[in-house]
Coordinates of C-alpha atoms and ligand atoms in Angstrom, one line a residue:
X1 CA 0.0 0.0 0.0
X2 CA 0.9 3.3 -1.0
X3 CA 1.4 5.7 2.5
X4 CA 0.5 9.4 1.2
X5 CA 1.8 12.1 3.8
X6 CA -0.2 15.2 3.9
X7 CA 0.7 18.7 5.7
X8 CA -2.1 20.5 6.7
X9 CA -2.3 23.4 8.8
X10 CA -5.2 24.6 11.4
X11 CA -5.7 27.2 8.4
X12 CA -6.5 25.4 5.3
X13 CA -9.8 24.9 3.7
X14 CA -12.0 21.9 4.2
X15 CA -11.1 20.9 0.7
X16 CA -7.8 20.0 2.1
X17 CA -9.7 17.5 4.0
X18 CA -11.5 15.6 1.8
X19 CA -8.9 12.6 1.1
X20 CA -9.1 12.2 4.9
X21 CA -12.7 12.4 4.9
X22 CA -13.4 10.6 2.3
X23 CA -11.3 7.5 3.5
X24 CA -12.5 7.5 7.0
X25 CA -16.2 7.7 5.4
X26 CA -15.1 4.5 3.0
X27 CA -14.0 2.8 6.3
X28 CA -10.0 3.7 5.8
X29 CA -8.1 4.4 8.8
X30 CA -6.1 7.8 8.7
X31 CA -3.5 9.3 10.8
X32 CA -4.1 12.4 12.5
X33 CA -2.5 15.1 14.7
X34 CA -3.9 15.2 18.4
X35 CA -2.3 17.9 21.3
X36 CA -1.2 14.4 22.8
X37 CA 0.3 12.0 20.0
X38 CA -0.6 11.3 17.1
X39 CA -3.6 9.2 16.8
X40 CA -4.7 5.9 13.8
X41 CA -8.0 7.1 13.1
X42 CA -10.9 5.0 11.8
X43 CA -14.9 5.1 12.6
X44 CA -15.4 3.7 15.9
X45 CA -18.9 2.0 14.8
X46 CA -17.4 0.4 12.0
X47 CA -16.3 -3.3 12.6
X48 CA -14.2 -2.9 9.4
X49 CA -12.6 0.0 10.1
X50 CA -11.3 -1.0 13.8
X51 CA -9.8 -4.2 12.1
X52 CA -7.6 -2.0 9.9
X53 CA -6.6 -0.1 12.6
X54 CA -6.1 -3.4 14.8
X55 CA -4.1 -4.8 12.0
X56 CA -2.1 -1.8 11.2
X57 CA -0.7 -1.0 14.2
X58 CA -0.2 -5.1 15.2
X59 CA -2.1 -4.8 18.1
X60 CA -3.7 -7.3 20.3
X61 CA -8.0 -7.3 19.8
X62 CA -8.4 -7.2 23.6
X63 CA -6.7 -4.0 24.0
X64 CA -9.5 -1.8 23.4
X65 CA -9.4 1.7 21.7
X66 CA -10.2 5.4 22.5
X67 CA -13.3 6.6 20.8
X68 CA -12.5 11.0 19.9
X69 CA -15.9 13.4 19.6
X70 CA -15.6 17.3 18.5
X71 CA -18.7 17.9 21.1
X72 CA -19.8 17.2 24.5
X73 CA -23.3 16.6 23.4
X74 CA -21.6 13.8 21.1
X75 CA -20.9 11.6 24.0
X76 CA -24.7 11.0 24.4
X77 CA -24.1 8.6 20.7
X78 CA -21.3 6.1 23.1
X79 CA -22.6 5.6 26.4
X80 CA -25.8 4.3 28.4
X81 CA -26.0 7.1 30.9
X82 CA -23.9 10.3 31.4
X83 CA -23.2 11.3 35.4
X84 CA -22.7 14.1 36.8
X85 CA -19.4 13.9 37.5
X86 CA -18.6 12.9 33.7
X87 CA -20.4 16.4 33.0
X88 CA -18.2 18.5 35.7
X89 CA -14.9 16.9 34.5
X90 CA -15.8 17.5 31.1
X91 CA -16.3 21.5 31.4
X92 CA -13.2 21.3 33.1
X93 CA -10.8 19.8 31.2
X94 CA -12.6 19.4 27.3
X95 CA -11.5 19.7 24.9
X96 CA -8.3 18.7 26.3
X97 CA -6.0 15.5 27.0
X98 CA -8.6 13.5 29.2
X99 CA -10.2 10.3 28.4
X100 CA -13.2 9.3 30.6
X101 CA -14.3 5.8 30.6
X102 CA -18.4 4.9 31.1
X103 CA -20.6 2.0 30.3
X104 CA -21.1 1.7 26.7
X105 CA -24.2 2.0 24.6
X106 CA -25.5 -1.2 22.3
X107 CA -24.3 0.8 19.4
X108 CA -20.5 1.1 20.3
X109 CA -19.3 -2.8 18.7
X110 CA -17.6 -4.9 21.2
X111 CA -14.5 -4.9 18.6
X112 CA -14.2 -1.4 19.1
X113 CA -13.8 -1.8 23.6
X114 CA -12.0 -4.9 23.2
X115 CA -14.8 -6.9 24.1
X116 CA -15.6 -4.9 27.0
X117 CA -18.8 -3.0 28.4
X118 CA -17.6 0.0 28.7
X119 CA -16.2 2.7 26.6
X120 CA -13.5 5.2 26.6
X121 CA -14.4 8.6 25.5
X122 CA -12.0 11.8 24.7
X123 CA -12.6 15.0 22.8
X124 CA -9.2 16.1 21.8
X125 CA -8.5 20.0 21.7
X126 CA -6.5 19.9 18.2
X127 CA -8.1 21.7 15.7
X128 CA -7.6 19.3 12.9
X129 CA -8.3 16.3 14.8
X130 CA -12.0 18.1 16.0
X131 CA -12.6 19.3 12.2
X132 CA -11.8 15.7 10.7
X133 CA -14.5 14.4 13.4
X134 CA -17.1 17.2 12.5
X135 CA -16.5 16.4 8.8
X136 CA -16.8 12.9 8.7
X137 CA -20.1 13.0 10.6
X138 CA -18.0 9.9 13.2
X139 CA -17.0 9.1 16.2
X140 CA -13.3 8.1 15.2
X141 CA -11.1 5.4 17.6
X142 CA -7.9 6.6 17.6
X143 CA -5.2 4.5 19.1
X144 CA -2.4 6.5 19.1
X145 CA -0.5 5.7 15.8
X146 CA 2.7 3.5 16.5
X147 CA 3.4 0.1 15.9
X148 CA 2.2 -1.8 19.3
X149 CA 5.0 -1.7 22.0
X150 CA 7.2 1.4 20.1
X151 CA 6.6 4.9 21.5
X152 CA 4.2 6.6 20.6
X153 CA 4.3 8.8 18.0
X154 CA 5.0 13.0 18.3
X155 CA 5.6 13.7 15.2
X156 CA 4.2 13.1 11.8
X157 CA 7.6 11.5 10.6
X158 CA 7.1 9.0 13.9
X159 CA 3.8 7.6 12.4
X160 CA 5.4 7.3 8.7
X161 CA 8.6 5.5 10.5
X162 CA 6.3 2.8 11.5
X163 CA 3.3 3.0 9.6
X164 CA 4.4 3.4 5.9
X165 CA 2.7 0.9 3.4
X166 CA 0.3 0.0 6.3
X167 CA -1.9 3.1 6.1
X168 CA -3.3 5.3 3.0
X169 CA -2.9 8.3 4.7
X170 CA -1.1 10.8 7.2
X171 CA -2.1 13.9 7.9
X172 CA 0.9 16.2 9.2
X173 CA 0.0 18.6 11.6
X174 CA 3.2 19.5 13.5
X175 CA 4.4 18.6 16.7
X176 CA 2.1 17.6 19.6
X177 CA 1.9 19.8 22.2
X178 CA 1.8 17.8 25.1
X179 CA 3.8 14.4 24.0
X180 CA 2.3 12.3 26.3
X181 CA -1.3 10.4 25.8
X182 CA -4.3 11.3 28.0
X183 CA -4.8 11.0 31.2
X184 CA -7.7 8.1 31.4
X185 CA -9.7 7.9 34.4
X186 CA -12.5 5.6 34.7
X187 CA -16.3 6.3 35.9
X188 CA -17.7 3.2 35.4
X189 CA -17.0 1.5 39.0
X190 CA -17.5 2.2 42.4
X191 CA -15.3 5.3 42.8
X192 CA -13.5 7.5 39.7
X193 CA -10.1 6.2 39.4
X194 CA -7.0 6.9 37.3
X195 CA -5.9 4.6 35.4
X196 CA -3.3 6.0 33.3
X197 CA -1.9 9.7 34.3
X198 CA -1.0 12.3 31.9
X199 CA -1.1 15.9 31.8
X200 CA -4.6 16.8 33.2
X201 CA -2.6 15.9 36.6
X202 CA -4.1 13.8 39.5
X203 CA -4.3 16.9 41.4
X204 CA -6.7 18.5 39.0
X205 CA -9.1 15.8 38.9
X206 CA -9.4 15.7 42.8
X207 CA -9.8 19.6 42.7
X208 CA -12.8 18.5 40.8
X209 CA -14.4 15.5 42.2
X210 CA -13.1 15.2 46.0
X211 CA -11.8 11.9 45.6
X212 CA -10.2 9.6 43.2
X213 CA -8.4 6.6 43.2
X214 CA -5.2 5.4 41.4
X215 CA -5.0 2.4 39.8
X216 CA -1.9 -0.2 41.1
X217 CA -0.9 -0.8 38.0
X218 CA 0.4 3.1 37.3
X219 CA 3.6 3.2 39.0
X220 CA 3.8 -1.0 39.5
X221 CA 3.9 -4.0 37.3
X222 CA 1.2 -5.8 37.2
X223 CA 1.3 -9.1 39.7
X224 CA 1.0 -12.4 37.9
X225 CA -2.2 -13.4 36.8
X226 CA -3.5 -10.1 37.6
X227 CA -6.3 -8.8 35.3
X228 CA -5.4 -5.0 34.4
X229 CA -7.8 -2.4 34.6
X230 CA -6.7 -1.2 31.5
X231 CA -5.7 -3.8 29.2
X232 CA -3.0 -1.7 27.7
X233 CA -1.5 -1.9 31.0
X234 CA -0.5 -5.6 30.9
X235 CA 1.6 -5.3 27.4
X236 CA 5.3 -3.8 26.8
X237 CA 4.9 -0.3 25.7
X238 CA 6.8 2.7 24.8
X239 CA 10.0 0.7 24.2
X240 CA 13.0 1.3 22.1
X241 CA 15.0 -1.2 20.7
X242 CA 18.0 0.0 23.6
X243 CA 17.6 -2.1 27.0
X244 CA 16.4 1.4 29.2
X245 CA 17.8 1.3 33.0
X246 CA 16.1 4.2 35.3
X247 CA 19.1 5.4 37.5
X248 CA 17.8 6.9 41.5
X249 CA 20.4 9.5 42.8
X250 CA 22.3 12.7 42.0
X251 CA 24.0 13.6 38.9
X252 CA 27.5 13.0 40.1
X253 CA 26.6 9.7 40.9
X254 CA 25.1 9.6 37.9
X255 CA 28.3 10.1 35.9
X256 CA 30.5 7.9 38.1
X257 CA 28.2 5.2 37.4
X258 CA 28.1 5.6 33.3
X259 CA 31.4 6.8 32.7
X260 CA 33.5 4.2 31.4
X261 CA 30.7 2.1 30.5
X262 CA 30.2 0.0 26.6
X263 CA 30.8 2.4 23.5
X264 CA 27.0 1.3 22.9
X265 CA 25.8 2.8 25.9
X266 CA 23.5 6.1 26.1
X267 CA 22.5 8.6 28.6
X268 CA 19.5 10.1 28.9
X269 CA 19.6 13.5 31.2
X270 CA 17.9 16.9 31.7
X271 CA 19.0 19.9 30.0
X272 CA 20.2 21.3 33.4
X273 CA 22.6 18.5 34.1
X274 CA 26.4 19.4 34.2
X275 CA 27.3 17.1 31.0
X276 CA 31.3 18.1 31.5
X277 CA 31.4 15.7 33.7
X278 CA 29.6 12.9 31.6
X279 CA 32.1 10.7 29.2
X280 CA 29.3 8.6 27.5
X281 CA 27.4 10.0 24.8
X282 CA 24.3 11.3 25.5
X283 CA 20.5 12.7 24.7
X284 CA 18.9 15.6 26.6
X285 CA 15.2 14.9 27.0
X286 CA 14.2 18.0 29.0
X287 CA 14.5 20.4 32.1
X288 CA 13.5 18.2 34.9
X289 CA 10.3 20.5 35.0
X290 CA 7.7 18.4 33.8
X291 CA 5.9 19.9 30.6
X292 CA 9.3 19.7 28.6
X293 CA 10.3 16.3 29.4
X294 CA 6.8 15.0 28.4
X295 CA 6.9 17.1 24.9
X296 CA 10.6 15.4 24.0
X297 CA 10.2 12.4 26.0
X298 CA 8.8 9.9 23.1
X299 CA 10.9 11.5 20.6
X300 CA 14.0 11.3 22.9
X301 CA 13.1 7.7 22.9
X302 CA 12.9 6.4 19.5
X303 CA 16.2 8.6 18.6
X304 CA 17.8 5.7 20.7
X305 CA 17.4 3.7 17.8
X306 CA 18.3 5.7 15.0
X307 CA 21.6 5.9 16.7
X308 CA 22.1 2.8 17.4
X309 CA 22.3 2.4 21.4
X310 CA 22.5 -1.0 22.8
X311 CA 21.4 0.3 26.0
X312 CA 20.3 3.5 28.1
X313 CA 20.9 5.0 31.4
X314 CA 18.1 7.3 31.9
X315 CA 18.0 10.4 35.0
X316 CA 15.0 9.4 36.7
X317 CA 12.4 12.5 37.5
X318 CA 11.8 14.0 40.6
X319 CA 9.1 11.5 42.1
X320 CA 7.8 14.1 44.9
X321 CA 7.0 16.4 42.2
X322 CA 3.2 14.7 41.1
X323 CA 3.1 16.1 38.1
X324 CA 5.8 13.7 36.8
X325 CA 3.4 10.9 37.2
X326 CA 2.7 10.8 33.4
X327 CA 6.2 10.7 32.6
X328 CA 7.2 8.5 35.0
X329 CA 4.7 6.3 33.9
X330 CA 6.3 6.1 30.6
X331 CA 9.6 5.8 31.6
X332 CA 8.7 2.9 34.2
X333 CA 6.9 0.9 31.1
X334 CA 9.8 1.7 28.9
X335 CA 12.0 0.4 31.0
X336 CA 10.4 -2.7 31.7
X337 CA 10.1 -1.4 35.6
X338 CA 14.3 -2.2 35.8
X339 CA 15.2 1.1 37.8
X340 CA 18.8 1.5 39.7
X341 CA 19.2 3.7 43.0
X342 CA 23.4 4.9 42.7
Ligands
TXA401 O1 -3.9 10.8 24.0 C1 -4.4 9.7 23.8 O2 -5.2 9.1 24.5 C2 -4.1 9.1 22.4 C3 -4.6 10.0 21.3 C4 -4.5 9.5 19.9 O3 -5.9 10.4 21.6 N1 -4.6 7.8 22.3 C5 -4.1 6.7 23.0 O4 -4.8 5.5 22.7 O5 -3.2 6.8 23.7 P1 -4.1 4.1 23.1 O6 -5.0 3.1 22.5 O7 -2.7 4.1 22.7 O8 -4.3 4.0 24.6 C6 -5.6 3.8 25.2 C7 -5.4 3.2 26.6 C8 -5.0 1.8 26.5 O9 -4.1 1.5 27.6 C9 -6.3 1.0 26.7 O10 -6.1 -0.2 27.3 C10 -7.1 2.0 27.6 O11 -6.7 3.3 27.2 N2 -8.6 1.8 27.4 C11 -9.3 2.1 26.3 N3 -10.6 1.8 26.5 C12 -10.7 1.3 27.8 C13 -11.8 0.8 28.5 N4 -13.0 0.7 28.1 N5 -11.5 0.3 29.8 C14 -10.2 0.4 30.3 N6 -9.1 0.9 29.6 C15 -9.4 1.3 28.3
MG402 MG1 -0.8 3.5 22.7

């Protein structure tokens, strides 16, 4: 297949659409710029479509996807009932990068939630991502648009690395803003709870409903035999080719640690760190402040591999700091939980 790659800017016309459109309305899967990653879209109530996009990407069917809307009002189309706390987390943070997880309506097809009841819902704040939704007239499911267990992918180039001559189409829309995927926090049991953080923060969603729970499986593995509240929990994800290590502990320790190490060997450090006193080569994925390391953090991640590196030391973020939840996350997942304290 024959992968075109299409800029298109906030700007252009809706004629500039109409490839996208059209092959979303023809049950083609597209990819498309969110402000999180970039996202393989296809219409969520088509059985046909979701297979592409399950194929495409190589994923495993039970792994069920996020289903995007321009509106509010067009979550009434996926779920049974809406609550109230749905509705107050909604004005708060949409559009935006938070996914909110209900029981789904008859219509949504069980391909679609991996074979579960319930559905996750976002409404992404990109412009071209909520005009593509409002043209087509769909609900689009949107994984994000990597090949399963590679990072996910920040820029356009990202999705044609691992996508080309699997898709028709790519729209390019820049960078994404944030670099890490939504926050998804789930409404559907007893009590809200987060099930993967990202950068609508844990602290904003208490701030909004009182109470909220966090799901073991964010900053742990999952035990054996363990069924994940999120299915995309129990697989590999956001992995490089490079074995990552996290490494606990100062920068000088740091250093002492790495230097001297394999020719192969990486680091992976924050923009503030000293680097005079590092001797491997290395990548800087951001000021330890966390909105820059989750913008570069993906892209830091698959440059591993286009330079070769065997294997990685990465600086490990400040853990008191909540807001590095998302990123931390990640890096834990990445890493295949294998962290160091020097
Ligand atoms: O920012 C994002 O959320 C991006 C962009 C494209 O919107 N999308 C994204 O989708 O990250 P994906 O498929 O890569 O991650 C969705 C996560 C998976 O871990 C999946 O298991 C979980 O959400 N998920 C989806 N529906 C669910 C459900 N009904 N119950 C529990 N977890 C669900
Ligand atoms: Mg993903």
């Amino acid at each position: 297949m024959n992968t075109e790659l299409v800029k298109i800017t906030t700007e252009d016309c809706d004629e500039k659409f109409n490839k996208a459109v059209e092959l979303l309305q023809n049950e083609e899967v597209v990819g498309m710029p969110t402000e999180t990653v970039y996202g393989l879209a296809g219409n969520a109530f088509s059985p046909l479509a979701v297979s592409r996009i399950f194929e495409a990407k190589g994923r495993p069917t039970d792994n069920p996807l996020i289903v995007h809307i321009s509106e509010f009002s067009e979550i009434y189309d996926l779920v049974k009932v809406v609550p109230e706390t749905a509705k107050k987390l909604a004005s708060k943070f949409w559009p935006g990068p938070l996914t909110i997880i209900l029981p789904k309506a008859d219509k949504v097809p069980y391909c679609t939630t991996g074979n579960l009841d319930t559905v996750a819902v976002r409404c992404p704040s990109h412009e071209i991502a909520r005009k593509l939704i409002k043209l087509s007239g769909l609900p689009l499911a949107a994984p994000s648009a990597n090949l399963s267990g590679k990072p996910s992918p920040t820029k356009a180039e990202h999705v044609f690395e691992d996508l080309n001559g699997r898709i028709p189409f790519i729209i390019d829309g820049g960078d994404c803003k944030e670099g890490v995927e939504s926050t998804v926090i789930t409404l559907a049991g007893e009590k809200p709870r987060l099930l993967r953080p990202g950068n609508v923060t844990l602290k904003q969603l208490i701030s909004v409903l009182g109470e909220v729970e966090v799901d073991d499986a964010v900053l742990n593995p999952l035990k054996k035999d363990e069924a994940a509240a999120s299915p995309g929990m129990k697989y590999k994800h956001y992995s490089p080719d490079a074995k990552i290590t996290l490494v606990k502990g100062s920068f000088d320790a740091f250093c002492e640690y790495v230097n001297g190490l394999d020719k192969d060997t990486y680091a992976m450090v924050f923009d503030d760190d000293n680097v005079e006193n590092l001797d491997i080569p290395y990548i800087k994925y951001g000021f330890a402040d966390y909105k820059n390391l989750s913008h570069n953090l993906f892209d830091s991640l698959r440059e591993l591999d286009k330079i070769g590196a065997k294997q990685c030391f990465v600086r490990y973020p400040d853990e008191e700091n909540k807001d590095n939840l998302a990123v931390l996350n990640r890096l834990l997942r990445a890493a295949g939980f294998n962290v160091i304290e020097v």
